[in-house]
Amino acid sequence: MERHGFDMKILGLDSSGLVASAAVVENGILLAEYTTNYKKTHSQTLLPMLDEIRSMIEMDMQSIDAVAIAAGPGSFTGLRIGAATAKGLGLALNKPLVEVPTLEGLAYNLCGATQLVCPLMDARRNQVYTGIYEFKKEMTDYRMSVVENQCAVDITEILDKLNGLGREVVFLGDGVPVYRDRIEALLKVPYTYAPANNNRQRAASVAALGEVYYAEGRTVSAAEHQPEYLRKSQAEREQEEKEKHAQIE
């Protein structure tokens, strides 16, 4: 969404899932994006990708207005790496952070869609990180509206909600191939799947939505930012189980 007359440059980062991505958006225009969906860990890729972008567009890091970060949910390790990178940049450059909920950033890949947009991230244990979004045209722009806020639920729960809404829906995210059979068996409304160019996390979308949120004043300091996990980590759950058994004994 372009903000005419508002001069801003936003750096976007997303390491919330299997994808690692960095991008720069300035005044509604994507200047650069570097995205990989491969086996390397984000700690190996995120900063080199950012440095490559900075070099290619000859960007002075002080010229950015804010760092937009995919703030969660997602991979616990990936979120921590992204948070540490964003916080480090924010502190070093004295710039604010824009916390973009991961599912909102993912849904923004399909800005302008006439269908409901339902991103699905595989959360394992038969659960997905998901939400439901729609886009409404306002003057010459599209504004994203939250129909169902991001949550961690059983795949059948979100499909039931979509059936209840009775509208066509488009799915995207790494949870689609995992739960495709369930979608096709249980969904009763028309549906499609997003194509390869926009069916995974993209820092361009995080930066573009971050631009909107920055214009609305939705920022935090680097020191304030904490990832939004939505549920406890496996290590935390295992520790709780141990403590519960210890109490019983």
Short mmCIF file of N, CA, C and O in Angstrom, two decimals, residues 10 15 29-31 38 40 45-46 58 79 88 94 102 131 149 151 172 186 194 232:
data_model
loop_
_atom_site.label_atom_id
_atom_site.label_comp_id
_atom_site.label_asym_id
_atom_site.label_seq_id
_atom_site.Cartn_x
_atom_site.Cartn_y
_atom_site.Cartn_z
N ILE A 10 11.86 1.09 4.76
CA ILE A 10 11.69 0.03 5.75
C ILE A 10 12.50 -1.20 5.35
O ILE A 10 12.40 -1.68 4.21
N SER A 15 12.44 -14.72 9.37
CA SER A 15 13.09 -16.01 9.57
C SER A 15 12.20 -16.90 10.43
O SER A 15 12.68 -17.72 11.19
N ILE A 29 7.75 1.12 -2.92
CA ILE A 29 8.48 0.46 -4.00
C ILE A 29 9.49 -0.52 -3.40
O ILE A 29 10.25 -0.16 -2.49
N LEU A 30 9.49 -1.75 -3.90
CA LEU A 30 10.45 -2.75 -3.46
C LEU A 30 11.79 -2.48 -4.13
O LEU A 30 11.91 -2.58 -5.35
N LEU A 31 12.81 -2.14 -3.33
CA LEU A 31 14.14 -1.87 -3.87
C LEU A 31 14.95 -3.14 -4.03
O LEU A 31 15.73 -3.28 -4.98
N TYR A 38 15.89 -23.05 1.74
CA TYR A 38 16.80 -24.18 1.62
C TYR A 38 17.21 -24.66 3.01
O TYR A 38 16.69 -24.18 4.02
N LYS A 40 19.97 -24.50 4.88
CA LYS A 40 20.88 -23.81 5.78
C LYS A 40 20.11 -23.15 6.93
O LYS A 40 18.96 -22.75 6.77
N THR A 45 22.51 -17.49 7.20
CA THR A 45 22.04 -16.82 5.98
C THR A 45 21.57 -15.39 6.14
O THR A 45 21.77 -14.56 5.26
N LEU A 46 20.93 -15.06 7.26
CA LEU A 46 20.20 -13.79 7.35
C LEU A 46 21.12 -12.57 7.21
O LEU A 46 20.86 -11.68 6.39
N GLU A 58 23.64 -0.14 -2.68
CA GLU A 58 24.50 0.91 -2.12
C GLU A 58 23.76 1.69 -1.03
O GLU A 58 23.69 2.91 -1.05
N LEU A 79 12.54 -17.60 15.01
CA LEU A 79 12.06 -16.35 15.59
C LEU A 79 13.13 -15.70 16.46
O LEU A 79 13.29 -14.47 16.45
N GLY A 88 19.45 -6.16 17.32
CA GLY A 88 20.82 -5.70 17.16
C GLY A 88 20.90 -4.51 16.21
O GLY A 88 21.58 -3.52 16.49
N ASN A 94 19.91 2.90 16.24
CA ASN A 94 18.95 3.74 16.98
C ASN A 94 17.66 3.93 16.17
O ASN A 94 17.17 5.05 16.00
N THR A 102 3.45 -12.78 12.04
CA THR A 102 3.88 -13.63 10.93
C THR A 102 2.75 -13.95 9.96
O THR A 102 2.92 -13.87 8.73
N GLY A 131 -4.68 -18.05 10.52
CA GLY A 131 -5.57 -16.91 10.72
C GLY A 131 -6.40 -16.77 9.45
O GLY A 131 -6.16 -17.49 8.47
N ASN A 149 -8.06 -13.80 14.12
CA ASN A 149 -6.69 -13.46 14.48
C ASN A 149 -5.80 -14.70 14.51
O ASN A 149 -6.29 -15.82 14.67
N CYS A 151 -3.53 -17.76 15.39
CA CYS A 151 -3.73 -18.70 16.49
C CYS A 151 -3.03 -20.01 16.17
O CYS A 151 -2.62 -20.25 15.03
N LEU A 172 -2.20 -20.55 1.60
CA LEU A 172 -0.77 -20.46 1.32
C LEU A 172 0.00 -20.81 2.58
O LEU A 172 -0.57 -20.84 3.67
N LEU A 186 -12.28 -32.13 3.92
CA LEU A 186 -13.19 -31.51 4.89
C LEU A 186 -13.77 -30.16 4.46
O LEU A 186 -14.81 -29.76 4.97
N ALA A 194 -2.31 -20.70 -3.41
CA ALA A 194 -1.46 -19.65 -3.98
C ALA A 194 -0.32 -20.28 -4.78
O ALA A 194 0.17 -21.35 -4.43
N LYS A 232 3.93 -22.87 24.01
CA LYS A 232 5.20 -23.18 24.65
C LYS A 232 6.06 -24.07 23.77
O LYS A 232 5.55 -24.86 22.97
#
